[in-house]
Coordinates of N, CA and C and ligand atoms in Angstrom, one line a residue:
X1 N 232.6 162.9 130.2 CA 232.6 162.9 131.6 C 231.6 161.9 132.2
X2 N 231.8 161.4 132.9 CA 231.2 160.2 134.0 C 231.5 160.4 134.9
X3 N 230.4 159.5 136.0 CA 230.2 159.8 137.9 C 231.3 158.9 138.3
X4 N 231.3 157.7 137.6 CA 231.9 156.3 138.0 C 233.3 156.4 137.6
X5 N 234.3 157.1 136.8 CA 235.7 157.6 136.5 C 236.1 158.3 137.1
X6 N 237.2 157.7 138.2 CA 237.9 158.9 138.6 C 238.8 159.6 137.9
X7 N 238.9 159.4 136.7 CA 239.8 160.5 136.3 C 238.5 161.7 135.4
X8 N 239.1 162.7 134.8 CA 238.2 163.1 134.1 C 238.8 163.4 132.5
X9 N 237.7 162.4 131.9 CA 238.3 162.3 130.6 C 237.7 163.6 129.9
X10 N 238.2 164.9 129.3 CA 237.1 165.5 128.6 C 236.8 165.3 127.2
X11 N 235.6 166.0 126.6 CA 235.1 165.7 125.7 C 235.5 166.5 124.5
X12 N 235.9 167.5 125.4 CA 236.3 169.3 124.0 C 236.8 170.1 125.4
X13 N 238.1 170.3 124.9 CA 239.1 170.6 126.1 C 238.4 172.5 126.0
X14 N 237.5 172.8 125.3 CA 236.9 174.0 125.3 C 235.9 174.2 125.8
X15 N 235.2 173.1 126.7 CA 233.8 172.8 127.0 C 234.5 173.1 128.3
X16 N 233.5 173.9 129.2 CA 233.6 174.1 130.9 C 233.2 172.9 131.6
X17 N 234.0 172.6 132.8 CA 233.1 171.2 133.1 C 231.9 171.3 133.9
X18 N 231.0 170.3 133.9 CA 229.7 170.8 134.4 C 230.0 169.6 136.1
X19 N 229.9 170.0 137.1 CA 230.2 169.5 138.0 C 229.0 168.2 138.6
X20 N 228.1 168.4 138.2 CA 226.6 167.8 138.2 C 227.0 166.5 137.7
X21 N 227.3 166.9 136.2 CA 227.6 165.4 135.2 C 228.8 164.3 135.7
X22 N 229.9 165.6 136.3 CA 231.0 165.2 137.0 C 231.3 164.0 138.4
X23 N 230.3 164.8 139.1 CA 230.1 164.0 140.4 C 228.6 163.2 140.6
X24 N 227.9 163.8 139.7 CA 226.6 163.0 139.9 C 225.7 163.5 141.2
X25 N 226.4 164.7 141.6 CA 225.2 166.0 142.9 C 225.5 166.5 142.9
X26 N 225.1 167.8 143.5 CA 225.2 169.1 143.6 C 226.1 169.7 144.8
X27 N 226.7 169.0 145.6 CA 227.9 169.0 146.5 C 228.4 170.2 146.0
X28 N 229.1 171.1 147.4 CA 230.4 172.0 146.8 C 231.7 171.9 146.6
X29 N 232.3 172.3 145.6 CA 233.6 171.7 144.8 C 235.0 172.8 145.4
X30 N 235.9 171.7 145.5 CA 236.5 172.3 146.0 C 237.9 172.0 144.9
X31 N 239.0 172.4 145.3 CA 240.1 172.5 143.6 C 241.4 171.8 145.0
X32 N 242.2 170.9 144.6 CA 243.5 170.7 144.9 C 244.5 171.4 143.7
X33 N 244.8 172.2 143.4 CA 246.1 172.4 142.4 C 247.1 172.0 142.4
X34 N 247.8 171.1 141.9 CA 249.1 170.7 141.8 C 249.3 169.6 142.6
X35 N 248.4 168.5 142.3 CA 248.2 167.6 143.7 C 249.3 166.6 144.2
X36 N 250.1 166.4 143.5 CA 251.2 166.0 143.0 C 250.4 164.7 143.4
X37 N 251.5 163.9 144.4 CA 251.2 162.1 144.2 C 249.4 161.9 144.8
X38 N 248.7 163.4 145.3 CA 247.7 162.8 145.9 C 247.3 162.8 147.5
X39 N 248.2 162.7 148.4 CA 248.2 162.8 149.9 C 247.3 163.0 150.3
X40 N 247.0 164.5 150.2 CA 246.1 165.3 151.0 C 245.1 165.0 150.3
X41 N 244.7 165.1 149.1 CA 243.6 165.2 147.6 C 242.8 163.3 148.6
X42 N 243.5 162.7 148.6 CA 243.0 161.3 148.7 C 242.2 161.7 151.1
X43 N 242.7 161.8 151.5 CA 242.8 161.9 152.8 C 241.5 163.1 153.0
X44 N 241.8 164.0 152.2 CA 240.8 164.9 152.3 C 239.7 164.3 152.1
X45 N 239.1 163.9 150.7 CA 238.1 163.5 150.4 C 237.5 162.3 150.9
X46 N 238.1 162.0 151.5 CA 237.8 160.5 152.8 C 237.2 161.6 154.2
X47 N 238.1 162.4 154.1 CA 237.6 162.9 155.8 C 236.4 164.3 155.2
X48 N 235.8 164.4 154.1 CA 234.8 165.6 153.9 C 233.7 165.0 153.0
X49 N 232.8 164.1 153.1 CA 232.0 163.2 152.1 C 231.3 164.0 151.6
X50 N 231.1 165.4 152.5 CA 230.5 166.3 152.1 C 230.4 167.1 151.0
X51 N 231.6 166.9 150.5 CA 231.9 168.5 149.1 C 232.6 166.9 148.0
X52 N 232.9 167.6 147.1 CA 233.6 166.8 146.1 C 235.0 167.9 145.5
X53 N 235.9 167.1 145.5 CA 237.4 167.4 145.2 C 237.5 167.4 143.6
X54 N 238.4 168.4 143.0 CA 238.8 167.8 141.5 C 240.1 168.4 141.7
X55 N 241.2 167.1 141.8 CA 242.9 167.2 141.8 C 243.3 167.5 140.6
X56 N 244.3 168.3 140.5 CA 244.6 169.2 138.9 C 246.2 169.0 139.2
X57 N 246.8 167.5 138.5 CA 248.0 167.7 138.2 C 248.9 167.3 137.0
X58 N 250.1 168.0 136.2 CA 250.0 167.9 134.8 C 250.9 166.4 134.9
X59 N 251.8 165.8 135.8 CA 252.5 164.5 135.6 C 251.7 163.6 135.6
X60 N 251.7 162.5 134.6 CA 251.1 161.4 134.5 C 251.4 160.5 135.5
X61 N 252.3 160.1 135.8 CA 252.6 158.8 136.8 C 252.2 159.4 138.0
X62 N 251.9 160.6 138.6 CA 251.0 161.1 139.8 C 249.6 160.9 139.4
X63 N 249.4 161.3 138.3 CA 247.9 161.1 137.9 C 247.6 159.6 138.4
X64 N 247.9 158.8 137.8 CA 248.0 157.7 137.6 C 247.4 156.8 139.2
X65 N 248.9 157.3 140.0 CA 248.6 157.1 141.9 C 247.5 157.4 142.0
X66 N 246.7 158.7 142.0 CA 246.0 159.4 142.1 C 244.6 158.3 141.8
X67 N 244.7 158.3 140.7 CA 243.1 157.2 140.3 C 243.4 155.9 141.0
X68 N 244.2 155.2 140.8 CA 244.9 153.9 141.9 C 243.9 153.7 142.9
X69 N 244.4 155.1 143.8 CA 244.2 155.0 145.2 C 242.8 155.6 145.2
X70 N 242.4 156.2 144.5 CA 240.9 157.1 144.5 C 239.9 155.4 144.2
X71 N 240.1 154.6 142.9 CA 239.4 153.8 142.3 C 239.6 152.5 144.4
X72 N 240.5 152.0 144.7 CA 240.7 151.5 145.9 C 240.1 152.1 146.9
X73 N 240.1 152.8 146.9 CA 239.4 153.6 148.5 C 237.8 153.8 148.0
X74 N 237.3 153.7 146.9 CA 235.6 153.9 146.4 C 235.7 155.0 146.8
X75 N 236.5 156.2 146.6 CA 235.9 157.5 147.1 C 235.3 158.1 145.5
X76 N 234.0 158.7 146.0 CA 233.2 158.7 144.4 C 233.0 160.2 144.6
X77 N 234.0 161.0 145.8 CA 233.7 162.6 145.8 C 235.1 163.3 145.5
X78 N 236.0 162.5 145.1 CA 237.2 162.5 144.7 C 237.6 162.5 142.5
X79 N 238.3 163.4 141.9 CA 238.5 162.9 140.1 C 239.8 163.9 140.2
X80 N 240.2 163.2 139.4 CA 241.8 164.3 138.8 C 241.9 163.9 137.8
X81 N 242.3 165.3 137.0 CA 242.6 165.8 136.1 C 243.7 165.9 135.9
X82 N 244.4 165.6 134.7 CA 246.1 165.9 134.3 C 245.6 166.8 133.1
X83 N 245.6 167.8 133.6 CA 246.1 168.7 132.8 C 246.9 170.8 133.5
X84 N 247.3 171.3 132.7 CA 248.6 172.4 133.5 C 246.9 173.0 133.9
X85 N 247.4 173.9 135.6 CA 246.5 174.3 136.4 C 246.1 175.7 135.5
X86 N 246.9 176.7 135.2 CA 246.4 177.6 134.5 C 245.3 177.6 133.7
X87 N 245.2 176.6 132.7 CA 244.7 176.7 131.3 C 243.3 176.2 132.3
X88 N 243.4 175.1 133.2 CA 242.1 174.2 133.5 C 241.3 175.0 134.6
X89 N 241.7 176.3 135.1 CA 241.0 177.5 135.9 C 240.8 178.9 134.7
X90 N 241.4 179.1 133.9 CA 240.6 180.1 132.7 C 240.0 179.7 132.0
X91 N 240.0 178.3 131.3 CA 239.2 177.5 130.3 C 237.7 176.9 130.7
X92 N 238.5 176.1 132.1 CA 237.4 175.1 132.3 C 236.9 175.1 133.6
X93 N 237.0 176.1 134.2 CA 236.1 175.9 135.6 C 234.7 176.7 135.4
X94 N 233.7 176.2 135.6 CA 232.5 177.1 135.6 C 232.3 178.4 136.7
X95 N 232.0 179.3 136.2 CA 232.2 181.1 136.9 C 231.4 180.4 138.5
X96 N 231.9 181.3 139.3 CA 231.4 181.6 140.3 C 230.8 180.1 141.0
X97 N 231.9 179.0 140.9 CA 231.7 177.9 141.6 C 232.2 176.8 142.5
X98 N 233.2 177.3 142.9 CA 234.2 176.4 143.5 C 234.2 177.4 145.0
X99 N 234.3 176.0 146.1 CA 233.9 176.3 147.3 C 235.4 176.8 148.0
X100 N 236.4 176.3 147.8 CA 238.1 176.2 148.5 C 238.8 176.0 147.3
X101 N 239.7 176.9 146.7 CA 241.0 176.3 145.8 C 242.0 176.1 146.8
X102 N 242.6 174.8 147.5 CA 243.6 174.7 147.8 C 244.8 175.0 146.8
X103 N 246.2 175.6 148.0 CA 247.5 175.2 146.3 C 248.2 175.5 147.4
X104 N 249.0 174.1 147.5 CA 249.6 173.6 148.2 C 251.1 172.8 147.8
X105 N 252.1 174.1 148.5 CA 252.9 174.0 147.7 C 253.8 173.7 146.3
X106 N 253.3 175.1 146.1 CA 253.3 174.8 144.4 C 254.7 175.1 144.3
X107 N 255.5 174.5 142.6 CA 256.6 174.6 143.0 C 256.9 176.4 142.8
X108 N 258.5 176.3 143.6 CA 258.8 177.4 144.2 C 260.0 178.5 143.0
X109 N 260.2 178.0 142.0 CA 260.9 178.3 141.5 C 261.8 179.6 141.6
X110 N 262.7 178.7 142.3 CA 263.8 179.9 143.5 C 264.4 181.0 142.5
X111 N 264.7 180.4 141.2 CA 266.0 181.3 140.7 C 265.2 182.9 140.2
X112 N 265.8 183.6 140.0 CA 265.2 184.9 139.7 C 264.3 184.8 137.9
X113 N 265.8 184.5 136.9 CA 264.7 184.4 135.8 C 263.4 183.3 135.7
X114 N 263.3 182.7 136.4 CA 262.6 182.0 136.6 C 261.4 181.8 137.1
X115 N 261.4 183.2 138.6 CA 259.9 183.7 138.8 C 258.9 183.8 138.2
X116 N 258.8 184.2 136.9 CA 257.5 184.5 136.1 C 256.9 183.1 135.4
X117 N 257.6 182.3 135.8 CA 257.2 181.1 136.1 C 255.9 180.4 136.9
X118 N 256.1 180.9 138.0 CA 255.1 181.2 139.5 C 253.7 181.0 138.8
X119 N 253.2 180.2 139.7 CA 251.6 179.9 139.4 C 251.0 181.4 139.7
X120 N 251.6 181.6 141.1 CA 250.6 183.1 141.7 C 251.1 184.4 141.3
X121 N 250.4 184.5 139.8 CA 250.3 185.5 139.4 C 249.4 186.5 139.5
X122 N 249.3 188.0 139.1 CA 247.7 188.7 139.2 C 246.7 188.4 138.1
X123 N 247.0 188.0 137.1 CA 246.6 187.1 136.0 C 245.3 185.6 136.4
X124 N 246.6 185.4 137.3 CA 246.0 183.8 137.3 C 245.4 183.8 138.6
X125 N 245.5 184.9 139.6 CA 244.7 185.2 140.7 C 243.2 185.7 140.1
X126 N 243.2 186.4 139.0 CA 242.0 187.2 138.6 C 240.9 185.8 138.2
X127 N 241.5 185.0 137.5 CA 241.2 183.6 136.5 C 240.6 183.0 137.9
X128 N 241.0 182.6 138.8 CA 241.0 181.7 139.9 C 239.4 182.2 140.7
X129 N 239.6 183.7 140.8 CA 238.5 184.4 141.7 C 237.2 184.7 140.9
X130 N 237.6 184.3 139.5 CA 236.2 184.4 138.7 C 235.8 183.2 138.5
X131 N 236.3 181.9 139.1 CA 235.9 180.7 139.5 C 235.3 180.3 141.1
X132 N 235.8 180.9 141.8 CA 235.5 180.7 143.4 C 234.0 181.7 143.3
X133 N 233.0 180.9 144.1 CA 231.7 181.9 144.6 C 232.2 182.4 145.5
X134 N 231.6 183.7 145.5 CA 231.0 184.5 146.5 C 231.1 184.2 148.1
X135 N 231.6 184.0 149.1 CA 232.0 183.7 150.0 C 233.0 182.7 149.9
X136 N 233.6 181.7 148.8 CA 234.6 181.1 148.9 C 235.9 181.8 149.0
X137 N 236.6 180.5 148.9 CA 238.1 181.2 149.1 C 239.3 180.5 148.8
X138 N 240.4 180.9 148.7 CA 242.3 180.9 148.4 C 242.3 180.1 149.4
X139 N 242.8 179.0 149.6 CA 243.6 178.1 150.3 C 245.3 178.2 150.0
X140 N 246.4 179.5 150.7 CA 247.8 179.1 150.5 C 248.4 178.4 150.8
X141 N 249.7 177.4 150.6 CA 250.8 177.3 151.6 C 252.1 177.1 150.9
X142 N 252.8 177.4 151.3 CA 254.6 177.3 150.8 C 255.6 177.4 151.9
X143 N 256.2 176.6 151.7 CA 258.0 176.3 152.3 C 258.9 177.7 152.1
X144 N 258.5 178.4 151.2 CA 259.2 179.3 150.2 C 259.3 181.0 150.5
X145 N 259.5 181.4 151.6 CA 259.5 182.6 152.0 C 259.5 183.6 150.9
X146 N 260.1 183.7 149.7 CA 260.3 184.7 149.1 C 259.0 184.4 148.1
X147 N 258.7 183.2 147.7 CA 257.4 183.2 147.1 C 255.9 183.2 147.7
X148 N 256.2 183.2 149.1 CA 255.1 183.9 149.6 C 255.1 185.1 149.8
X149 N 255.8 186.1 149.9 CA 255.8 187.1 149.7 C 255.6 187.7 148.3
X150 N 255.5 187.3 147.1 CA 255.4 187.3 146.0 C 253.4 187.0 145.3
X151 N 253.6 185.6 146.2 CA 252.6 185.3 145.9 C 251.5 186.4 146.7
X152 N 251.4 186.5 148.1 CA 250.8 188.0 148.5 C 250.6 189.1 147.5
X153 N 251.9 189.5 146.8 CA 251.9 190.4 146.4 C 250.8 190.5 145.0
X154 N 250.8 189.2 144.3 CA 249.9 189.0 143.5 C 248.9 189.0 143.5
X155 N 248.3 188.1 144.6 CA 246.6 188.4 145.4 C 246.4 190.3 145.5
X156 N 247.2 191.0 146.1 CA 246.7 192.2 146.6 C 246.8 193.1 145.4
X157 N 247.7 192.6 143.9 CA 247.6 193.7 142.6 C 246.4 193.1 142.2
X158 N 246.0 191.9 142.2 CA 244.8 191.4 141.6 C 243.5 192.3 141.8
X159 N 243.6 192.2 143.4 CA 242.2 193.4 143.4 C 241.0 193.2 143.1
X160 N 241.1 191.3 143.7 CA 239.8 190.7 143.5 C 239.5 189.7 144.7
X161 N 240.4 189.7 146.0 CA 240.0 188.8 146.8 C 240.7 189.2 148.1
X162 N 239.6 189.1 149.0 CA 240.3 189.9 150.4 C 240.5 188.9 151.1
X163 N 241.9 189.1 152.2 CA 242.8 188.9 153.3 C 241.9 188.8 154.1
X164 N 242.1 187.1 154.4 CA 241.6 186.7 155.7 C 242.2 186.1 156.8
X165 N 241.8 186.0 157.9 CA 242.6 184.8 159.0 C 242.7 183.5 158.9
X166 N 244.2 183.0 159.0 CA 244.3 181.8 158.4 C 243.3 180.6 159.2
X167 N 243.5 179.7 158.3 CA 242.0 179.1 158.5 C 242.5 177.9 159.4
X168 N 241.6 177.3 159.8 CA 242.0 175.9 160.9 C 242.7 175.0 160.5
X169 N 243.7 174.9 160.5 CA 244.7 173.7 159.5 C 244.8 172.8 160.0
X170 N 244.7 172.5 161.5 CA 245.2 171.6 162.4 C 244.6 170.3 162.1
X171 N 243.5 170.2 162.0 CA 242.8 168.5 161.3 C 242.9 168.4 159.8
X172 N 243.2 169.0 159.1 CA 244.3 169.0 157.6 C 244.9 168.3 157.4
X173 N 244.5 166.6 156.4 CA 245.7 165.9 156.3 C 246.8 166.8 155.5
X174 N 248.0 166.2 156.1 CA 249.4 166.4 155.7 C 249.6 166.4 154.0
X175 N 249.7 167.2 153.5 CA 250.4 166.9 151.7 C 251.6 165.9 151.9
X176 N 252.2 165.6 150.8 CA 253.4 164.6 150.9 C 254.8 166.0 151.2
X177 N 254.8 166.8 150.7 CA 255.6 167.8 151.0 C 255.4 168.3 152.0
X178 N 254.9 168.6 152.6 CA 254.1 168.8 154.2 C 255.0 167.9 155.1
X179 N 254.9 166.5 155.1 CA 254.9 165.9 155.9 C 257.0 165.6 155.5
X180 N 257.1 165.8 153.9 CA 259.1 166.4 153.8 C 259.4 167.1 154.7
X181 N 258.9 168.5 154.6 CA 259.0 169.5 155.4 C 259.4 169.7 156.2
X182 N 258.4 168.9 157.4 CA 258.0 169.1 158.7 C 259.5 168.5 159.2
X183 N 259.6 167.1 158.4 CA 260.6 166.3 158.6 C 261.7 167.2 159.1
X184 N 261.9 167.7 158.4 CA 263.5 168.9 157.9 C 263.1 169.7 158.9
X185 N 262.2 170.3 159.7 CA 262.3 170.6 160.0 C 261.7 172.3 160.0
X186 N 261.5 172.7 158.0 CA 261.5 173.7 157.6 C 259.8 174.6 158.3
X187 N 260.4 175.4 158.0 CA 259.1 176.9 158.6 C 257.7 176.3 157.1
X188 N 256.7 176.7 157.8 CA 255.5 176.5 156.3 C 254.8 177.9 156.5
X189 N 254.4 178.7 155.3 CA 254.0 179.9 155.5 C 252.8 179.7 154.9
X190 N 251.3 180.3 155.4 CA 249.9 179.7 154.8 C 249.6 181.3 155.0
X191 N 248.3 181.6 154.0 CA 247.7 182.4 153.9 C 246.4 181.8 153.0
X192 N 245.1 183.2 153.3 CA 244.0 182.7 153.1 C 243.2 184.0 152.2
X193 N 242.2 183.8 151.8 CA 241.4 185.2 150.9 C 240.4 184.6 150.5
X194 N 239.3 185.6 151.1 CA 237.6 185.1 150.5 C 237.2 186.0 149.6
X195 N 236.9 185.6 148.7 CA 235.5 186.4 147.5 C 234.5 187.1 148.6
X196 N 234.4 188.3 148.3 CA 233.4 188.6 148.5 C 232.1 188.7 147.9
Ligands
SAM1 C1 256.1 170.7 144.9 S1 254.8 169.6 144.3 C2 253.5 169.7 145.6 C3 252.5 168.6 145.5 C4 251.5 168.6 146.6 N1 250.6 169.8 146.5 C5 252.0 168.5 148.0 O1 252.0 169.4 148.7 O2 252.6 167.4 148.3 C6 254.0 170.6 143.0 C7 253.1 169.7 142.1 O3 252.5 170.6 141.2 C8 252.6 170.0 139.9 N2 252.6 171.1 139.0 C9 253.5 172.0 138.8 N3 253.1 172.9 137.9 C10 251.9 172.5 137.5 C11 251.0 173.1 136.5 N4 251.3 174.2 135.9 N5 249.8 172.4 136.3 C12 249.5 171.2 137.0 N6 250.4 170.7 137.9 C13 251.5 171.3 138.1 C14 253.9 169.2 139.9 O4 253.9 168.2 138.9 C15 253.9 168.7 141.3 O5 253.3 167.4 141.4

């Protein structure tokens, strides 16, 4: 791991990452999950110099955009990761440290056998919340009515992170799917939950 790499190469995919060595300060970390080409992950970290971002997505040619545009814009509070989100929030996030997990339309996988598929499980809710401190919190959003109702349902069997009021989204750059969406026209359904 290095300050100066936006990507993050690791060393021993069993080692937690140490955010210090990562970013080079002690800033609070915030998670993009599934960042796909980048949008928001790039835009955000331009408009928050404050905190530092780590984008978690498993396609390489988004990875790829991702460092592009991160290495061009000098943003040094911005790294992504390609690797699947589950494994890189139970393996490798250090306990009780991450300030915002965004997850931002993750995919929706409509068909029925195919639900258990779903990132938002109570599983991977529990994994997630044993990574977020103590007043952090769940960043939701989805196109996908029936997986937000799903994904709710997983936060509240988890039984590890309370229902809050959605949070100010209005100065929030746009995701690339965000900005599909809006196009079309479609409804966006967001919800929120802080650690206590
Ligand atoms: C529907 S896209 C949304 C991308 C972005 N969040 C946005 O709103 O524009 C979902 C993204 O999550 C990535 N993804 C899906 N499952 C993943 C997983 N298990 N681990 C890491 N990335 C994943 C996909 O490759 C894709 O880029």
């Amino acid at each position: 791991m290095n300050a100066s790499n936006p990507s993050v190469v690791l060393a021993d995919i069993c080692q937690r990452l140490d955010w210090r060595t990562l970013f080079g300060n002690e800033q609070p970390v915030e998670l993009d999950l599934g960042a796909g080409d980048g949008g928001f992950a790039l835009a955000y970290a331009q408009q928050h110099p404050e905190i530092n971002l780590l984008a978690v997505e498993r396609l390489l040619g988004r990875v790829r955009k991702i460092e592009k545009r991160t290495t061009r814009g000098k943003l040094t509070n911005l790294k992504v990761l390609r690797l699947e989100t589950a494994y890189t929030v139970r393996y490798l996030l250090p306990p009780h440290s991450i300030s915002i997990a965004h997850i931002m339309f993750p995919d929706p996988w409509p068909k029925r056998r195919h639900w258990p598929r779903r990132l938002m499980q109570p599983d991977f809710v529990r994994d997630l919340a044993a990574a977020i401190r103590p007043g952090g919190e769940l960043r939701f959003t989805t196109d996908h009515a029936h997986y937000f109702e799903t994904a709710q349902q997983a936060v509240t069997d988890a039984k590890v992170l309370e229902r809050a009021p959605e949070w100010d989204w209005s100065t929030d750059p746009k995701t690339d799917f965000q900005q599909t969406f809006d196009a079309e026209g479609r409804a966006t359904h967001r919800a929120r939950w802080i650690k206590s």
